[in-house]
Amino acid sequence: MTEFESDEERVECLREIADDVRGGSSESEQIAAILYRVSDLYDTDEETTPKDIYLNVRNILNVKESGGLER
């Protein structure tokens, strides 16, 4: 398994990009959420793996495809 070293600069950069793309559409919200999840790989306060991120993103896309969450 690949280890991801802590990199606060990378975390900050990815989250800034996520903040920039967040907005106008549900697709941009999804991209922002994915970028935040990827940034967690490099955050010392988070415990996640590429597999965790993949499964989370796949779930988000499946929910979107099926019409969203019921309220």
Short mmCIF file of N, CA, C and O in Angstrom, two decimals:
data_model
loop_
_atom_site.label_atom_id
_atom_site.label_comp_id
_atom_site.label_asym_id
_atom_site.label_seq_id
_atom_site.Cartn_x
_atom_site.Cartn_y
_atom_site.Cartn_z
N MET A 1 0.84 -1.17 0.00
CA MET A 1 0.00 0.00 0.00
C MET A 1 0.89 1.24 0.00
O MET A 1 1.89 1.30 0.68
N THR A 2 0.49 2.23 -0.75
CA THR A 2 1.23 3.48 -0.82
C THR A 2 0.93 4.33 0.40
O THR A 2 -0.22 4.50 0.78
N GLU A 3 1.97 4.85 1.01
CA GLU A 3 1.81 5.76 2.14
C GLU A 3 1.85 7.19 1.63
O GLU A 3 2.65 7.52 0.77
N PHE A 4 1.01 8.03 2.16
CA PHE A 4 0.98 9.43 1.79
C PHE A 4 1.54 10.24 2.95
O PHE A 4 0.99 10.20 4.05
N GLU A 5 2.64 10.92 2.70
CA GLU A 5 3.26 11.72 3.74
C GLU A 5 2.44 12.97 4.01
O GLU A 5 1.86 13.55 3.10
N SER A 6 2.45 13.39 5.25
CA SER A 6 1.78 14.62 5.63
C SER A 6 2.36 15.79 4.84
O SER A 6 3.58 15.91 4.68
N ASP A 7 1.49 16.62 4.30
CA ASP A 7 1.94 17.76 3.49
C ASP A 7 0.90 18.87 3.61
O ASP A 7 -0.06 18.94 2.84
N GLU A 8 1.07 19.71 4.63
CA GLU A 8 0.10 20.76 4.90
C GLU A 8 -0.05 21.74 3.73
O GLU A 8 -1.13 22.26 3.48
N GLU A 9 1.03 21.98 3.00
CA GLU A 9 0.96 22.87 1.84
C GLU A 9 0.04 22.28 0.77
O GLU A 9 -0.77 22.98 0.17
N ARG A 10 0.16 20.99 0.55
CA ARG A 10 -0.70 20.31 -0.43
C ARG A 10 -2.15 20.33 0.03
O ARG A 10 -3.06 20.56 -0.77
N VAL A 11 -2.37 20.09 1.31
CA VAL A 11 -3.73 20.14 1.87
C VAL A 11 -4.34 21.51 1.61
O VAL A 11 -5.46 21.62 1.11
N GLU A 12 -3.60 22.55 1.95
CA GLU A 12 -4.09 23.92 1.78
C GLU A 12 -4.39 24.22 0.31
O GLU A 12 -5.43 24.79 -0.01
N CYS A 13 -3.49 23.81 -0.57
CA CYS A 13 -3.67 24.07 -2.00
C CYS A 13 -4.93 23.37 -2.54
O CYS A 13 -5.75 23.99 -3.23
N LEU A 14 -5.09 22.08 -2.22
CA LEU A 14 -6.26 21.35 -2.69
C LEU A 14 -7.56 21.95 -2.16
O LEU A 14 -8.55 22.05 -2.88
N ARG A 15 -7.54 22.37 -0.91
CA ARG A 15 -8.76 22.93 -0.32
C ARG A 15 -9.06 24.32 -0.86
O ARG A 15 -10.23 24.68 -1.01
N GLU A 16 -8.04 25.08 -1.21
CA GLU A 16 -8.26 26.38 -1.86
C GLU A 16 -8.89 26.18 -3.23
O GLU A 16 -9.81 26.92 -3.61
N ILE A 17 -8.38 25.21 -3.97
CA ILE A 17 -8.96 24.92 -5.28
C ILE A 17 -10.41 24.48 -5.12
O ILE A 17 -11.29 24.91 -5.87
N ALA A 18 -10.67 23.63 -4.14
CA ALA A 18 -12.04 23.18 -3.87
C ALA A 18 -12.95 24.36 -3.58
O ALA A 18 -14.07 24.44 -4.10
N ASP A 19 -12.47 25.30 -2.78
CA ASP A 19 -13.27 26.49 -2.47
C ASP A 19 -13.54 27.32 -3.72
O ASP A 19 -14.62 27.89 -3.88
N ASP A 20 -12.54 27.39 -4.62
CA ASP A 20 -12.69 28.16 -5.86
C ASP A 20 -13.73 27.55 -6.80
O ASP A 20 -14.47 28.27 -7.45
N VAL A 21 -13.76 26.20 -6.90
CA VAL A 21 -14.68 25.58 -7.86
C VAL A 21 -16.08 25.39 -7.29
O VAL A 21 -17.03 25.21 -8.06
N ARG A 22 -16.21 25.43 -5.98
CA ARG A 22 -17.52 25.25 -5.35
C ARG A 22 -18.42 26.40 -5.77
O ARG A 22 -18.02 27.53 -5.84
N GLY A 23 -19.65 26.06 -6.08
CA GLY A 23 -20.56 27.14 -6.43
C GLY A 23 -21.65 26.71 -7.36
O GLY A 23 -22.32 25.73 -7.11
N GLY A 24 -21.76 27.39 -8.44
CA GLY A 24 -22.85 27.37 -9.40
C GLY A 24 -23.63 26.12 -9.71
O GLY A 24 -24.78 26.21 -10.06
N SER A 25 -23.06 24.95 -9.59
CA SER A 25 -23.79 23.75 -10.00
C SER A 25 -23.51 22.59 -9.05
O SER A 25 -22.56 22.61 -8.28
N SER A 26 -24.37 21.59 -9.18
CA SER A 26 -24.15 20.40 -8.33
C SER A 26 -22.86 19.69 -8.72
O SER A 26 -22.19 19.09 -7.87
N GLU A 27 -22.49 19.78 -10.01
CA GLU A 27 -21.25 19.16 -10.45
C GLU A 27 -20.04 19.83 -9.80
O GLU A 27 -19.10 19.16 -9.38
N SER A 28 -20.06 21.16 -9.70
CA SER A 28 -18.94 21.85 -9.06
C SER A 28 -18.89 21.53 -7.57
O SER A 28 -17.81 21.43 -7.00
N GLU A 29 -20.04 21.34 -6.96
CA GLU A 29 -20.08 20.93 -5.55
C GLU A 29 -19.47 19.54 -5.39
O GLU A 29 -18.73 19.28 -4.43
N GLN A 30 -19.75 18.64 -6.33
CA GLN A 30 -19.19 17.30 -6.27
C GLN A 30 -17.67 17.33 -6.44
O GLN A 30 -16.96 16.64 -5.69
N ILE A 31 -17.19 18.11 -7.39
CA ILE A 31 -15.74 18.21 -7.61
C ILE A 31 -15.07 18.76 -6.35
O ILE A 31 -14.02 18.27 -5.91
N ALA A 32 -15.67 19.78 -5.74
CA ALA A 32 -15.12 20.36 -4.52
C ALA A 32 -15.05 19.31 -3.41
O ALA A 32 -14.06 19.20 -2.69
N ALA A 33 -16.11 18.52 -3.28
CA ALA A 33 -16.13 17.48 -2.25
C ALA A 33 -15.04 16.44 -2.50
O ALA A 33 -14.37 15.99 -1.56
N ILE A 34 -14.83 16.08 -3.76
CA ILE A 34 -13.79 15.11 -4.10
C ILE A 34 -12.41 15.68 -3.75
O ILE A 34 -11.57 14.99 -3.18
N LEU A 35 -12.18 16.94 -4.09
CA LEU A 35 -10.89 17.57 -3.77
C LEU A 35 -10.64 17.61 -2.27
O LEU A 35 -9.52 17.36 -1.81
N TYR A 36 -11.68 17.91 -1.51
CA TYR A 36 -11.52 17.89 -0.05
C TYR A 36 -11.17 16.50 0.45
O TYR A 36 -10.31 16.33 1.32
N ARG A 37 -11.83 15.48 -0.11
CA ARG A 37 -11.53 14.10 0.30
C ARG A 37 -10.10 13.73 -0.04
O ARG A 37 -9.40 13.12 0.75
N VAL A 38 -9.64 14.11 -1.23
CA VAL A 38 -8.26 13.81 -1.63
C VAL A 38 -7.28 14.52 -0.71
O VAL A 38 -6.26 13.97 -0.31
N SER A 39 -7.60 15.76 -0.33
CA SER A 39 -6.70 16.50 0.56
C SER A 39 -6.54 15.80 1.91
O SER A 39 -5.50 15.92 2.56
N ASP A 40 -7.54 15.02 2.30
CA ASP A 40 -7.47 14.29 3.57
C ASP A 40 -6.32 13.28 3.59
O ASP A 40 -5.81 12.93 4.66
N LEU A 41 -5.89 12.82 2.40
CA LEU A 41 -4.75 11.88 2.35
C LEU A 41 -3.49 12.49 2.93
O LEU A 41 -2.63 11.79 3.45
N TYR A 42 -3.36 13.80 2.85
CA TYR A 42 -2.14 14.50 3.25
C TYR A 42 -2.29 15.25 4.58
O TYR A 42 -1.38 15.93 5.00
N ASP A 43 -3.45 15.13 5.20
CA ASP A 43 -3.76 15.84 6.44
C ASP A 43 -3.46 14.93 7.63
O ASP A 43 -4.01 13.83 7.74
N THR A 44 -2.59 15.39 8.53
CA THR A 44 -2.21 14.57 9.68
C THR A 44 -3.39 14.29 10.61
O THR A 44 -3.36 13.31 11.36
N ASP A 45 -4.41 15.12 10.57
CA ASP A 45 -5.57 14.93 11.44
C ASP A 45 -6.61 13.96 10.87
O ASP A 45 -7.59 13.65 11.53
N GLU A 46 -6.40 13.50 9.64
CA GLU A 46 -7.36 12.61 8.99
C GLU A 46 -6.76 11.23 8.79
O GLU A 46 -5.56 11.09 8.58
N GLU A 47 -7.60 10.23 8.85
CA GLU A 47 -7.18 8.86 8.57
C GLU A 47 -8.05 8.34 7.44
O GLU A 47 -9.22 8.01 7.64
N THR A 48 -7.48 8.29 6.25
CA THR A 48 -8.22 7.81 5.09
C THR A 48 -7.25 7.14 4.13
O THR A 48 -6.04 7.29 4.26
N THR A 49 -7.80 6.40 3.20
CA THR A 49 -7.01 5.72 2.19
C THR A 49 -7.59 6.04 0.82
O THR A 49 -8.76 6.47 0.72
N PRO A 50 -6.83 5.80 -0.24
CA PRO A 50 -7.40 5.98 -1.58
C PRO A 50 -8.67 5.14 -1.77
O PRO A 50 -9.62 5.58 -2.39
N LYS A 51 -8.68 3.94 -1.20
CA LYS A 51 -9.87 3.09 -1.31
C LYS A 51 -11.07 3.74 -0.62
O LYS A 51 -12.17 3.74 -1.16
N ASP A 52 -10.85 4.31 0.57
CA ASP A 52 -11.94 5.00 1.28
C ASP A 52 -12.50 6.14 0.42
O ASP A 52 -13.71 6.33 0.34
N ILE A 53 -11.60 6.89 -0.19
CA ILE A 53 -12.01 8.02 -1.03
C ILE A 53 -12.78 7.52 -2.24
O ILE A 53 -13.84 8.05 -2.58
N TYR A 54 -12.26 6.49 -2.88
CA TYR A 54 -12.94 5.92 -4.04
C TYR A 54 -14.37 5.49 -3.68
O TYR A 54 -15.33 5.81 -4.38
N LEU A 55 -14.51 4.76 -2.58
CA LEU A 55 -15.83 4.28 -2.17
C LEU A 55 -16.76 5.44 -1.84
O LEU A 55 -17.95 5.41 -2.19
N ASN A 56 -16.23 6.47 -1.17
CA ASN A 56 -17.04 7.64 -0.84
C ASN A 56 -17.51 8.36 -2.09
O ASN A 56 -18.69 8.71 -2.21
N VAL A 57 -16.60 8.57 -3.03
CA VAL A 57 -16.95 9.27 -4.28
C VAL A 57 -17.94 8.44 -5.09
O VAL A 57 -18.91 8.97 -5.63
N ARG A 58 -17.71 7.13 -5.15
CA ARG A 58 -18.64 6.26 -5.87
C ARG A 58 -20.05 6.35 -5.26
O ARG A 58 -21.04 6.43 -5.99
N ASN A 59 -20.13 6.39 -3.95
CA ASN A 59 -21.42 6.52 -3.28
C ASN A 59 -22.08 7.85 -3.63
O ASN A 59 -23.28 7.90 -3.92
N ILE A 60 -21.32 8.93 -3.60
CA ILE A 60 -21.85 10.25 -3.95
C ILE A 60 -22.42 10.24 -5.35
O ILE A 60 -23.53 10.72 -5.61
N LEU A 61 -21.67 9.68 -6.29
CA LEU A 61 -22.12 9.64 -7.69
C LEU A 61 -23.34 8.74 -7.86
O LEU A 61 -24.25 9.07 -8.64
N ASN A 62 -23.40 7.64 -7.14
CA ASN A 62 -24.56 6.75 -7.21
C ASN A 62 -25.81 7.44 -6.68
O ASN A 62 -26.90 7.31 -7.25
N VAL A 63 -25.69 8.17 -5.58
CA VAL A 63 -26.82 8.90 -5.01
C VAL A 63 -27.29 9.96 -6.01
O VAL A 63 -28.49 10.11 -6.25
N LYS A 64 -26.35 10.68 -6.59
CA LYS A 64 -26.68 11.72 -7.57
C LYS A 64 -27.42 11.11 -8.76
O LYS A 64 -28.44 11.62 -9.21
N GLU A 65 -26.91 9.99 -9.25
CA GLU A 65 -27.51 9.33 -10.41
C GLU A 65 -28.93 8.84 -10.14
O GLU A 65 -29.77 8.86 -11.00
N SER A 66 -29.18 8.44 -8.89
CA SER A 66 -30.50 7.93 -8.54
C SER A 66 -31.49 9.02 -8.14
O SER A 66 -32.60 8.72 -7.73
N GLY A 67 -31.07 10.27 -8.23
CA GLY A 67 -32.00 11.37 -7.98
C GLY A 67 -31.78 12.11 -6.69
O GLY A 67 -32.56 12.98 -6.33
N GLY A 68 -30.75 11.78 -5.94
CA GLY A 68 -30.43 12.50 -4.72
C GLY A 68 -31.01 11.84 -3.49
O GLY A 68 -31.68 10.80 -3.57
N LEU A 69 -30.75 12.46 -2.37
CA LEU A 69 -31.23 11.94 -1.10
C LEU A 69 -32.67 12.38 -0.86
O LEU A 69 -33.06 13.49 -1.21
N GLU A 70 -33.45 11.50 -0.25
CA GLU A 70 -34.82 11.86 0.11
C GLU A 70 -34.79 12.79 1.31
O GLU A 70 -34.00 12.63 2.20
N ARG A 71 -35.69 13.73 1.32
CA ARG A 71 -35.76 14.66 2.45
C ARG A 71 -36.98 14.41 3.27
O ARG A 71 -37.95 13.98 2.95
#
